[in-house]
Amino acid sequence: MESLGFNATLLAQMFNFLVLLILLRAVAYKPFMNMLEKRKELIESSIAAAEEDKKQAEQLRNALQADLQRSRQEAAEVMARATKNAEEQAQQIIEAAKAEAARVKDSALLEIQREKDKAVAELRDQVATLSILVAGKIIDQKLNDDLQKDLVNKFVKEAGDLPC
């Protein structure tokens, strides 16, 4: 057989190689393939879980942004109400101050009128006193027409100078 170029060792090596392949396929190939399949499934489930987590995170982010927007809007509304209330209170204070000023003014005008009336009454009393004094002087003196006209003119002039 050596003339054909076959060597028995080569045939034995080929046989051993085939037996080794069959044994490896029976013993190692299936568990190795099962392990690879499980690893593939684990990676796919991890990717799916990561994608689901990403979707949930995006939904949570959107919800938080919506909550933040609502909070900002509510804060703006609260500020607007507070500003409006402050303006209303300021307006009420201004109106109260105006009313108080008007009351004080009216009170002062009444007081001025009372003082004026009092001064006029005092002046009338003084005029009456002066009239009595003038009458007393007239009684003590003899009246003639010229003296009477002078006294009347003088009395009228003094009465006209009074601030009534």
Short mmCIF file of C-alpha atoms in Angstrom, two decimals:
data_model
loop_
_atom_site.label_atom_id
_atom_site.label_comp_id
_atom_site.label_asym_id
_atom_site.label_seq_id
_atom_site.Cartn_x
_atom_site.Cartn_y
_atom_site.Cartn_z
CA MET A 1 0.00 0.00 0.00
CA GLU A 2 2.83 2.22 0.22
CA SER A 3 3.08 2.29 -3.44
CA LEU A 4 -0.23 4.07 -3.67
CA GLY A 5 1.13 6.75 -1.36
CA PHE A 6 -1.08 5.96 1.54
CA ASN A 7 0.41 5.75 4.84
CA ALA A 8 -1.36 3.80 7.59
CA THR A 9 -0.45 6.49 10.07
CA LEU A 10 -2.22 9.02 7.97
CA LEU A 11 -5.30 6.84 7.83
CA ALA A 12 -5.17 6.34 11.60
CA GLN A 13 -4.81 10.11 12.13
CA MET A 14 -7.81 10.74 9.92
CA PHE A 15 -9.81 8.13 11.78
CA ASN A 16 -8.75 9.64 15.14
CA PHE A 17 -9.67 13.10 13.88
CA LEU A 18 -13.14 11.95 12.80
CA VAL A 19 -13.70 10.19 16.16
CA LEU A 20 -12.53 13.34 17.97
CA LEU A 21 -14.95 15.47 15.91
CA ILE A 22 -17.84 13.12 16.68
CA LEU A 23 -16.96 13.10 20.40
CA LEU A 24 -16.57 16.88 20.49
CA ARG A 25 -19.87 17.31 18.67
CA ALA A 26 -21.61 14.97 21.10
CA VAL A 27 -19.95 16.21 24.27
CA ALA A 28 -18.86 19.86 23.82
CA TYR A 29 -20.74 21.33 20.85
CA LYS A 30 -24.31 21.12 22.25
CA PRO A 31 -23.45 22.51 25.72
CA PHE A 32 -21.32 25.23 24.10
CA MET A 33 -24.15 26.13 21.70
CA ASN A 34 -26.66 26.07 24.60
CA MET A 35 -24.38 28.39 26.57
CA LEU A 36 -24.10 30.73 23.56
CA GLU A 37 -27.88 30.66 23.06
CA LYS A 38 -28.45 31.51 26.75
CA ARG A 39 -25.91 34.32 26.52
CA LYS A 40 -27.64 35.63 23.39
CA GLU A 41 -31.03 35.54 25.17
CA LEU A 42 -29.53 37.30 28.23
CA ILE A 43 -28.07 40.05 26.03
CA GLU A 44 -31.35 40.47 24.14
CA SER A 45 -33.35 40.66 27.39
CA SER A 46 -30.84 43.17 28.79
CA ILE A 47 -31.21 45.30 25.65
CA ALA A 48 -35.02 45.07 25.84
CA ALA A 49 -34.94 45.99 29.54
CA ALA A 50 -32.62 48.90 28.80
CA GLU A 51 -34.95 50.12 26.05
CA GLU A 52 -37.95 49.79 28.40
CA ASP A 53 -36.03 51.65 31.11
CA LYS A 54 -35.18 54.33 28.56
CA LYS A 55 -38.86 54.68 27.59
CA GLN A 56 -39.89 54.89 31.25
CA ALA A 57 -37.16 57.46 31.93
CA GLU A 58 -38.37 59.52 28.97
CA GLN A 59 -41.97 59.31 30.21
CA LEU A 60 -40.84 60.29 33.71
CA ARG A 61 -38.82 63.18 32.30
CA ASN A 62 -41.84 64.37 30.29
CA ALA A 63 -44.07 64.07 33.36
CA LEU A 64 -41.56 66.00 35.47
CA GLN A 65 -41.30 68.71 32.82
CA ALA A 66 -45.10 68.98 32.71
CA ASP A 67 -45.20 69.19 36.52
CA LEU A 68 -42.48 71.84 36.46
CA GLN A 69 -44.41 73.82 33.84
CA ARG A 70 -47.61 73.56 35.92
CA SER A 71 -45.68 74.64 39.01
CA ARG A 72 -44.25 77.63 37.18
CA GLN A 73 -47.70 78.55 35.89
CA GLU A 74 -49.21 78.22 39.38
CA ALA A 75 -46.38 80.34 40.81
CA ALA A 76 -47.05 82.99 38.16
CA GLU A 77 -50.77 82.90 39.02
CA VAL A 78 -50.00 83.22 42.74
CA MET A 79 -47.69 86.16 42.02
CA ALA A 80 -50.38 87.79 39.86
CA ARG A 81 -52.99 87.33 42.60
CA ALA A 82 -50.60 88.67 45.23
CA THR A 83 -49.79 91.68 43.06
CA LYS A 84 -53.48 92.30 42.43
CA ASN A 85 -54.26 92.01 46.16
CA ALA A 86 -51.41 94.37 46.99
CA GLU A 87 -52.67 96.89 44.43
CA GLU A 88 -56.21 96.61 45.81
CA GLN A 89 -54.94 97.12 49.35
CA ALA A 90 -52.87 100.09 48.23
CA GLN A 91 -55.93 101.55 46.52
CA GLN A 92 -58.01 101.01 49.69
CA ILE A 93 -55.32 102.68 51.79
CA ILE A 94 -55.19 105.61 49.38
CA GLU A 95 -58.98 105.93 49.44
CA ALA A 96 -58.99 105.73 53.24
CA ALA A 97 -56.28 108.40 53.39
CA LYS A 98 -58.26 110.61 51.01
CA ALA A 99 -61.40 110.14 53.10
CA GLU A 100 -59.44 110.96 56.27
CA ALA A 101 -57.93 114.03 54.59
CA ALA A 102 -61.40 115.17 53.50
CA ARG A 103 -62.71 114.60 57.03
CA VAL A 104 -59.81 116.59 58.52
CA LYS A 105 -60.34 119.33 55.92
CA ASP A 106 -64.06 119.49 56.66
CA SER A 107 -63.33 119.55 60.39
CA ALA A 108 -60.80 122.34 59.89
CA LEU A 109 -63.27 124.31 57.75
CA LEU A 110 -65.93 123.90 60.45
CA GLU A 111 -63.44 125.03 63.07
CA ILE A 112 -62.50 128.02 60.91
CA GLN A 113 -66.18 128.88 60.43
CA ARG A 114 -66.74 128.61 64.20
CA GLU A 115 -63.76 130.85 64.87
CA LYS A 116 -64.98 133.31 62.23
CA ASP A 117 -68.46 133.34 63.76
CA LYS A 118 -66.92 133.81 67.19
CA ALA A 119 -64.76 136.70 65.90
CA VAL A 120 -67.77 138.29 64.22
CA ALA A 121 -69.76 137.97 67.45
CA GLU A 122 -66.88 139.53 69.39
CA LEU A 123 -66.69 142.34 66.84
CA ARG A 124 -70.42 142.91 67.15
CA ASP A 125 -70.01 143.05 70.91
CA GLN A 126 -67.20 145.56 70.44
CA VAL A 127 -69.32 147.57 68.00
CA ALA A 128 -72.16 147.55 70.48
CA THR A 129 -69.78 148.65 73.23
CA LEU A 130 -68.44 151.39 70.98
CA SER A 131 -71.98 152.39 70.13
CA ILE A 132 -72.80 152.64 73.81
CA LEU A 133 -69.66 154.70 74.40
CA VAL A 134 -70.50 156.94 71.46
CA ALA A 135 -74.05 157.29 72.72
CA GLY A 136 -72.69 158.14 76.16
CA LYS A 137 -70.49 160.83 74.67
CA ILE A 138 -73.40 162.16 72.70
CA ILE A 139 -75.58 162.33 75.75
CA ASP A 140 -72.90 164.21 77.64
CA GLN A 141 -72.57 166.76 74.86
CA LYS A 142 -75.13 168.86 73.23
CA LEU A 143 -76.12 167.61 69.86
CA ASN A 144 -76.19 169.87 66.96
CA ASP A 145 -76.66 168.86 63.34
CA ASP A 146 -73.01 169.04 62.39
CA LEU A 147 -71.87 167.02 65.43
CA GLN A 148 -74.55 164.42 64.79
CA LYS A 149 -73.49 164.06 61.14
CA ASP A 150 -69.82 163.78 62.14
CA LEU A 151 -70.58 161.09 64.74
CA VAL A 152 -72.72 159.08 62.31
CA ASN A 153 -70.07 159.31 59.57
CA LYS A 154 -67.36 158.34 62.01
CA PHE A 155 -69.44 155.39 63.26
CA VAL A 156 -70.18 154.22 59.72
CA LYS A 157 -66.50 154.53 58.81
CA GLU A 158 -65.44 152.51 61.87
CA ALA A 159 -68.12 149.90 61.19
CA GLY A 160 -67.07 149.71 57.52
CA ASP A 161 -63.45 149.03 58.52
CA LEU A 162 -64.49 145.98 60.52
CA PRO A 163 -63.74 142.63 58.78
CA CYS A 164 -67.26 141.20 58.83
#
